[in-house]
């Protein structure tokens, strides 16, 4: 036993703890310190009354100036998030409590916060993903999700969700308030976990949607149909295996086909011929692809219940349809043809992989299993933490969209009631001068 050393180390520890405490509460201390310092200085110089009046006037002025008040509110909020998150990291089991991620930026979102982190050497996103549940419990929030920057795996974006962004019974579609659209511009399709609108840019893209029955595929498709129908420069080719999902749009469509596979084949043959003419036209104009400036019409092919056309009982017709569709997806991009197809499970026994794998954008609404989710999004996403089987089945329209960013985004689609559809169909009809 060595009493002097012990008392020294105790003093050191107390000093360390004090400095840690000062560091943790630094923003609040500075904010309190300014008026307190001002008050003390005036008290020494002028006495009690002027000091109190000056401090009250100072604090009132600061609180009355909206932008300043909001700025201070943000500072205090960020300091509080940082403090709680650092304490939560400290309490984590394993390597992360020793090598705590460095917080570089905190941004308030509509439903919580987004925190940018840098990981230390020896730790990885996998450690953080495993700790998501513990972090959410420590912070007392609904959910914590981590996503690594695909280019730099040491940079992580942590989304803290305090309120359920998908709680609203139905989200209003912004295009309800728009007179006309341009399909060259991105289409708003839903809201992500941070309450931000997610958009989908369709030119030169093809989208495959999948998900269990009732997950919201037809609703998601109909949002894209609205965007196309409200652009009179777009031709709609609609194929609806169930007939009733897209029939409201038949009057705005160039072609509407129900469950008659032969008619569907004839329509695809017509479009293929048009695609060939389009390439001749591009050659004449010395262009390599359709662009907005050239004023050539876009064609949107929407297929709900793809399985009916490519996996029907008549094998020959199914093969012919799949072959024509494959041709459109393979060669249609530069010719201005966009294919959107939905089916419950695009497994190879239903959708040939030579067709399925051509779709660049994937949208998995809720799926029953991880395998089913991987079938829609592509192999390997479930093991990276992106499985549509984890989505809440009670929330219709929630899904994972794999598009521009290269990483699936969780979103809930906007919803359209029958009355909304009636209003939008009438608007599109008028625009198209039918
Ligand atoms: N974003 C949403 N918000 C609220 N309700 C939704 C949403 N999306 C879908 N729903 C509800 O879920 C129901 C089923 O949706 P939808 O018909 O699109 O499913 P589906 O995946 O096409 O099913 P199926 O495979 O049987 O055709 C809809 O009638 C609608 O009431
Ligand atoms: Mg459907």
Tab-separated table of C-alpha atoms in Angstrom, residues 72-349:
chain	number	residue	atom	x	y	z
A	72	UNK	CA	-29.553	27.590	-30.150
A	73	UNK	CA	-32.280	24.921	-30.037
A	74	UNK	CA	-30.405	22.938	-32.700
A	75	UNK	CA	-27.132	23.328	-30.793
A	76	UNK	CA	-28.675	22.044	-27.560
A	77	UNK	CA	-30.446	19.186	-29.389
A	78	UNK	CA	-27.246	18.088	-31.130
A	79	UNK	CA	-25.329	18.258	-27.857
A	80	UNK	CA	-27.955	16.100	-26.194
A	81	UNK	CA	-27.906	13.507	-29.035
A	82	UNK	CA	-24.096	13.431	-28.903
A	83	UNK	CA	-24.099	12.969	-25.114
A	84	UNK	CA	-26.642	10.148	-25.181
A	85	UNK	CA	-24.990	8.424	-28.130
A	86	UNK	CA	-21.527	8.602	-26.572
A	87	UNK	CA	-22.931	7.121	-23.346
A	88	UNK	CA	-24.662	4.400	-25.399
A	89	UNK	CA	-21.395	3.561	-27.226
A	90	UNK	CA	-19.567	3.490	-23.893
A	91	UNK	CA	-22.027	0.918	-22.545
A	92	UNK	CA	-21.771	-1.370	-25.590
A	93	UNK	CA	-20.295	-4.805	-25.073
A	94	UNK	CA	-17.165	-5.786	-26.996
A	95	UNK	CA	-14.732	-3.848	-29.100
A	96	UNK	CA	-16.988	-0.841	-29.756
A	97	UNK	CA	-16.947	0.319	-26.130
A	98	UNK	CA	-13.127	0.531	-26.319
A	99	UNK	CA	-12.951	1.941	-29.834
A	100	UNK	CA	-16.027	4.121	-29.855
A	101	UNK	CA	-17.059	5.506	-33.272
A	102	UNK	CA	-16.279	9.207	-33.695
A	103	UNK	CA	-19.327	11.401	-34.196
A	104	UNK	CA	-18.666	13.888	-36.988
A	105	UNK	CA	-22.079	15.319	-37.799
A	106	UNK	CA	-25.602	15.247	-36.380
A	107	UNK	CA	-28.539	16.259	-38.568
A	108	UNK	CA	-32.095	16.479	-37.314
A	109	UNK	CA	-34.621	14.694	-39.555
A	110	UNK	CA	-38.419	14.735	-39.577
A	111	UNK	CA	-38.628	11.583	-37.450
A	112	UNK	CA	-35.355	11.566	-35.494
A	113	UNK	CA	-31.703	12.206	-36.288
A	114	UNK	CA	-29.050	11.138	-38.751
A	115	UNK	CA	-25.532	10.831	-37.341
A	116	UNK	CA	-22.404	10.543	-39.476
A	117	UNK	CA	-19.747	8.405	-37.808
A	118	UNK	CA	-16.160	7.392	-38.478
A	119	UNK	CA	-15.121	3.933	-37.324
A	120	UNK	CA	-11.741	3.279	-35.729
A	121	UNK	CA	-9.338	0.696	-37.084
A	122	UNK	CA	-10.206	-2.755	-35.789
A	123	UNK	CA	-13.962	-2.152	-35.894
A	124	UNK	CA	-16.434	-2.532	-38.741
A	125	UNK	CA	-20.021	-1.814	-39.736
A	126	UNK	CA	-20.837	-5.435	-38.806
A	127	UNK	CA	-20.043	-4.700	-35.135
A	128	UNK	CA	-22.342	-1.702	-35.270
A	129	UNK	CA	-25.155	-3.529	-37.093
A	130	UNK	CA	-25.059	-6.233	-34.382
A	131	UNK	CA	-25.395	-3.507	-31.745
A	132	UNK	CA	-28.377	-1.730	-33.366
A	133	UNK	CA	-30.884	-3.228	-30.914
A	134	UNK	CA	-28.745	-2.425	-27.855
A	135	UNK	CA	-28.185	1.137	-29.078
A	136	UNK	CA	-31.915	1.673	-29.677
A	137	UNK	CA	-32.645	0.401	-26.145
A	138	UNK	CA	-29.924	2.587	-24.582
A	139	UNK	CA	-31.237	5.653	-26.396
A	140	UNK	CA	-34.860	4.762	-25.703
A	141	UNK	CA	-35.888	5.171	-29.354
A	142	UNK	CA	-37.911	3.110	-31.860
A	143	UNK	CA	-35.069	2.069	-34.099
A	144	UNK	CA	-31.406	2.567	-34.901
A	145	UNK	CA	-30.107	1.589	-38.322
A	146	UNK	CA	-26.545	1.796	-39.587
A	147	UNK	CA	-25.459	2.031	-43.181
A	148	UNK	CA	-21.871	2.057	-44.379
A	149	UNK	CA	-20.752	4.338	-47.163
A	150	UNK	CA	-20.300	1.875	-50.064
A	151	UNK	CA	-17.070	3.594	-51.154
A	152	UNK	CA	-15.546	4.070	-47.688
A	153	UNK	CA	-16.596	1.386	-45.260
A	154	UNK	CA	-15.221	3.311	-42.250
A	155	UNK	CA	-17.836	6.042	-42.801
A	156	UNK	CA	-21.217	5.115	-41.372
A	157	UNK	CA	-24.555	6.851	-41.416
A	158	UNK	CA	-26.626	6.037	-38.348
A	159	UNK	CA	-30.360	6.736	-38.528
A	160	UNK	CA	-32.108	7.228	-35.212
A	161	UNK	CA	-35.884	6.948	-35.582
A	162	UNK	CA	-37.892	8.343	-32.678
A	163	UNK	CA	-41.338	8.456	-34.274
A	164	UNK	CA	-42.689	5.926	-36.752
A	165	UNK	CA	-42.535	7.651	-40.140
A	166	UNK	CA	-44.923	5.067	-41.514
A	167	UNK	CA	-47.464	5.588	-38.740
A	168	UNK	CA	-49.810	7.696	-40.818
A	169	UNK	CA	-52.669	5.567	-42.079
A	170	UNK	CA	-51.972	6.681	-45.664
A	171	UNK	CA	-49.560	9.152	-47.228
A	172	UNK	CA	-50.985	11.669	-49.676
A	173	UNK	CA	-49.527	11.462	-53.178
A	174	UNK	CA	-47.932	14.838	-54.143
A	175	UNK	CA	-48.952	14.433	-57.813
A	176	UNK	CA	-52.572	14.851	-56.717
A	177	UNK	CA	-51.835	18.573	-56.687
A	178	UNK	CA	-50.010	18.704	-60.013
A	179	UNK	CA	-51.695	19.599	-63.335
A	180	UNK	CA	-49.215	17.779	-65.566
A	181	UNK	CA	-45.898	15.996	-65.225
A	182	UNK	CA	-42.853	15.229	-67.304
A	183	UNK	CA	-41.698	11.633	-67.123
A	184	UNK	CA	-38.173	12.928	-67.743
A	185	UNK	CA	-38.300	14.173	-64.162
A	186	UNK	CA	-38.094	11.931	-61.105
A	187	UNK	CA	-41.421	10.632	-59.782
A	188	UNK	CA	-42.171	10.923	-56.040
A	189	UNK	CA	-43.093	7.423	-54.882
A	190	UNK	CA	-43.024	7.470	-51.100
A	191	UNK	CA	-41.393	8.551	-47.860
A	192	UNK	CA	-38.239	7.092	-46.336
A	193	UNK	CA	-37.451	6.373	-42.686
A	194	UNK	CA	-36.357	9.964	-42.203
A	195	UNK	CA	-39.586	11.352	-43.584
A	196	UNK	CA	-37.957	12.503	-46.822
A	197	UNK	CA	-39.672	12.006	-50.160
A	198	UNK	CA	-38.137	9.218	-52.253
A	199	UNK	CA	-38.199	9.715	-55.996
A	200	UNK	CA	-37.657	7.355	-58.888
A	201	UNK	CA	-36.167	8.466	-62.186
A	202	UNK	CA	-37.546	6.314	-65.006
A	203	UNK	CA	-35.925	7.228	-68.357
A	204	UNK	CA	-33.434	4.540	-69.404
A	205	UNK	CA	-34.519	2.335	-66.497
A	206	UNK	CA	-36.601	-0.791	-65.998
A	207	UNK	CA	-38.145	-1.651	-62.651
A	208	UNK	CA	-39.056	-5.056	-61.233
A	209	UNK	CA	-41.444	-5.116	-58.266
A	210	UNK	CA	-42.062	-8.147	-56.079
A	211	UNK	CA	-43.708	-8.957	-52.777
A	212	UNK	CA	-46.236	-11.147	-51.043
A	213	UNK	CA	-49.964	-10.857	-51.877
A	214	UNK	CA	-51.402	-7.585	-50.604
A	215	UNK	CA	-47.975	-6.029	-49.989
A	216	UNK	CA	-48.743	-3.004	-52.176
A	217	UNK	CA	-47.225	-3.784	-55.600
A	218	UNK	CA	-50.235	-2.628	-57.613
A	219	UNK	CA	-50.459	0.605	-55.588
A	220	UNK	CA	-46.740	1.267	-56.200
A	221	UNK	CA	-47.201	0.585	-59.924
A	222	UNK	CA	-50.224	2.854	-60.132
A	223	UNK	CA	-48.170	5.798	-58.767
A	224	UNK	CA	-45.827	5.414	-61.737
A	225	UNK	CA	-48.798	5.040	-64.084
A	226	UNK	CA	-50.171	8.375	-62.768
A	227	UNK	CA	-46.846	10.108	-63.445
A	228	UNK	CA	-46.812	8.713	-66.986
A	229	UNK	CA	-50.490	9.418	-67.685
A	230	UNK	CA	-50.159	13.057	-66.612
A	231	UNK	CA	-47.428	13.524	-69.230
A	232	UNK	CA	-49.208	13.703	-72.602
A	233	UNK	CA	-45.856	13.067	-74.322
A	234	UNK	CA	-45.821	9.486	-73.026
A	235	UNK	CA	-47.514	6.415	-74.532
A	236	UNK	CA	-48.890	3.943	-72.002
A	237	UNK	CA	-48.899	0.219	-72.760
A	238	UNK	CA	-50.770	-1.424	-69.905
A	239	UNK	CA	-50.913	-5.168	-69.217
A	240	UNK	CA	-53.023	-6.107	-66.260
A	241	UNK	CA	-53.312	-9.773	-65.381
A	242	UNK	CA	-56.041	-8.973	-62.879
A	243	UNK	CA	-57.798	-6.506	-65.234
A	244	UNK	CA	-59.201	-4.391	-62.391
A	245	UNK	CA	-55.941	-2.847	-61.142
A	246	UNK	CA	-55.136	-0.680	-64.170
A	247	UNK	CA	-58.454	-0.690	-66.034
A	248	UNK	CA	-59.276	2.826	-64.805
A	249	UNK	CA	-56.393	4.033	-66.987
A	250	UNK	CA	-57.446	2.193	-70.119
A	251	UNK	CA	-58.933	5.323	-71.712
A	252	UNK	CA	-55.581	7.146	-71.326
A	253	UNK	CA	-53.546	4.195	-72.575
A	254	UNK	CA	-52.437	3.493	-76.092
A	255	UNK	CA	-52.943	-0.197	-75.365
A	256	UNK	CA	-54.717	-1.900	-72.492
A	257	UNK	CA	-54.583	-5.675	-72.287
A	258	UNK	CA	-56.238	-7.830	-69.640
A	259	UNK	CA	-55.543	-11.518	-69.114
A	260	UNK	CA	-55.563	-12.434	-72.811
A	261	UNK	CA	-51.970	-13.551	-73.448
A	262	UNK	CA	-52.393	-13.625	-77.241
A	263	UNK	CA	-53.494	-9.992	-77.256
A	264	UNK	CA	-50.541	-9.188	-74.978
A	265	UNK	CA	-48.168	-10.835	-77.468
A	266	UNK	CA	-49.670	-8.844	-80.362
A	267	UNK	CA	-49.210	-5.613	-78.374
A	268	UNK	CA	-45.561	-6.408	-77.580
A	269	UNK	CA	-44.935	-7.249	-81.250
A	270	UNK	CA	-46.362	-3.855	-82.216
A	271	UNK	CA	-44.128	-2.116	-79.677
A	272	UNK	CA	-41.078	-4.090	-80.846
A	273	UNK	CA	-41.727	-2.949	-84.421
A	274	UNK	CA	-42.038	0.602	-83.138
A	275	UNK	CA	-38.744	0.223	-81.278
A	276	UNK	CA	-37.037	-0.865	-84.517
A	277	UNK	CA	-38.517	2.179	-86.314
A	278	UNK	CA	-37.295	4.358	-83.458
A	279	UNK	CA	-33.715	3.087	-83.930
A	280	UNK	CA	-33.955	3.863	-87.677
A	281	UNK	CA	-35.142	7.346	-86.738
A	282	UNK	CA	-32.255	7.803	-84.289
A	283	UNK	CA	-29.825	6.695	-86.988
A	284	UNK	CA	-31.305	9.243	-89.431
A	285	UNK	CA	-30.948	11.985	-86.829
A	286	UNK	CA	-27.440	10.808	-85.960
A	287	UNK	CA	-28.381	10.178	-82.318
A	288	UNK	CA	-27.461	7.330	-80.027
A	289	UNK	CA	-30.448	7.568	-77.733
A	290	UNK	CA	-33.701	9.385	-77.090
A	291	UNK	CA	-33.187	12.527	-75.015
A	292	UNK	CA	-35.577	15.078	-73.627
A	293	UNK	CA	-34.392	17.733	-76.081
A	294	UNK	CA	-35.241	15.633	-79.157
A	295	UNK	CA	-38.962	15.633	-78.383
A	296	UNK	CA	-39.414	11.913	-79.103
A	297	UNK	CA	-42.153	10.250	-77.087
A	298	UNK	CA	-41.346	7.911	-74.218
A	299	UNK	CA	-43.161	4.572	-74.055
A	300	UNK	CA	-43.968	3.055	-70.697
A	301	UNK	CA	-44.829	-0.623	-70.498
A	302	UNK	CA	-46.571	-1.519	-67.244
A	303	UNK	CA	-47.185	-5.187	-66.470
A	304	UNK	CA	-49.071	-6.137	-63.329
A	305	UNK	CA	-49.061	-9.877	-62.537
A	306	UNK	CA	-46.138	-10.647	-64.844
A	307	UNK	CA	-46.447	-14.343	-63.903
A	308	UNK	CA	-49.720	-14.628	-65.811
A	309	UNK	CA	-47.967	-13.749	-69.076
A	310	UNK	CA	-44.620	-15.509	-68.631
A	311	UNK	CA	-45.692	-18.597	-66.680
A	312	UNK	CA	-49.146	-19.399	-67.990
A	313	UNK	CA	-50.350	-22.899	-68.855
A	314	UNK	CA	-49.757	-22.346	-72.579
A	315	UNK	CA	-45.961	-22.744	-72.552
A	316	UNK	CA	-45.433	-21.565	-76.132
A	317	UNK	CA	-47.275	-18.283	-75.583
A	318	UNK	CA	-45.483	-17.742	-72.280
A	319	UNK	CA	-42.128	-18.249	-73.968
A	320	UNK	CA	-43.040	-15.899	-76.807
A	321	UNK	CA	-44.149	-13.180	-74.374
A	322	UNK	CA	-40.970	-13.558	-72.291
A	323	UNK	CA	-38.851	-13.418	-75.439
A	324	UNK	CA	-40.541	-10.225	-76.682
A	325	UNK	CA	-40.292	-8.614	-73.252
A	326	UNK	CA	-36.617	-9.585	-72.992
A	327	UNK	CA	-36.058	-7.850	-76.325
A	328	UNK	CA	-37.741	-4.686	-75.078
A	329	UNK	CA	-35.828	-4.637	-71.801
A	330	UNK	CA	-32.519	-5.349	-73.541
A	331	UNK	CA	-32.847	-2.943	-76.462
A	332	UNK	CA	-35.536	-0.509	-75.356
A	333	UNK	CA	-33.480	1.729	-73.060
A	334	UNK	CA	-31.960	3.995	-75.683
A	335	UNK	CA	-35.197	3.960	-77.710
A	336	UNK	CA	-37.150	5.505	-74.808
A	337	UNK	CA	-38.970	2.355	-73.690
A	338	UNK	CA	-39.376	1.866	-69.952
A	339	UNK	CA	-40.614	-1.458	-68.585
A	340	UNK	CA	-42.197	-1.766	-65.133
A	341	UNK	CA	-43.235	-5.264	-64.088
A	342	UNK	CA	-44.760	-6.605	-60.882
A	343	UNK	CA	-45.173	-10.149	-59.674
A	344	UNK	CA	-45.484	-11.842	-56.309
A	345	UNK	CA	-42.263	-13.852	-56.468
A	346	UNK	CA	-39.997	-13.555	-59.483
A	347	UNK	CA	-38.231	-16.886	-58.826
A	348	UNK	CA	-36.730	-18.642	-61.865
A	349	UNK	CA	-39.585	-21.147	-62.149
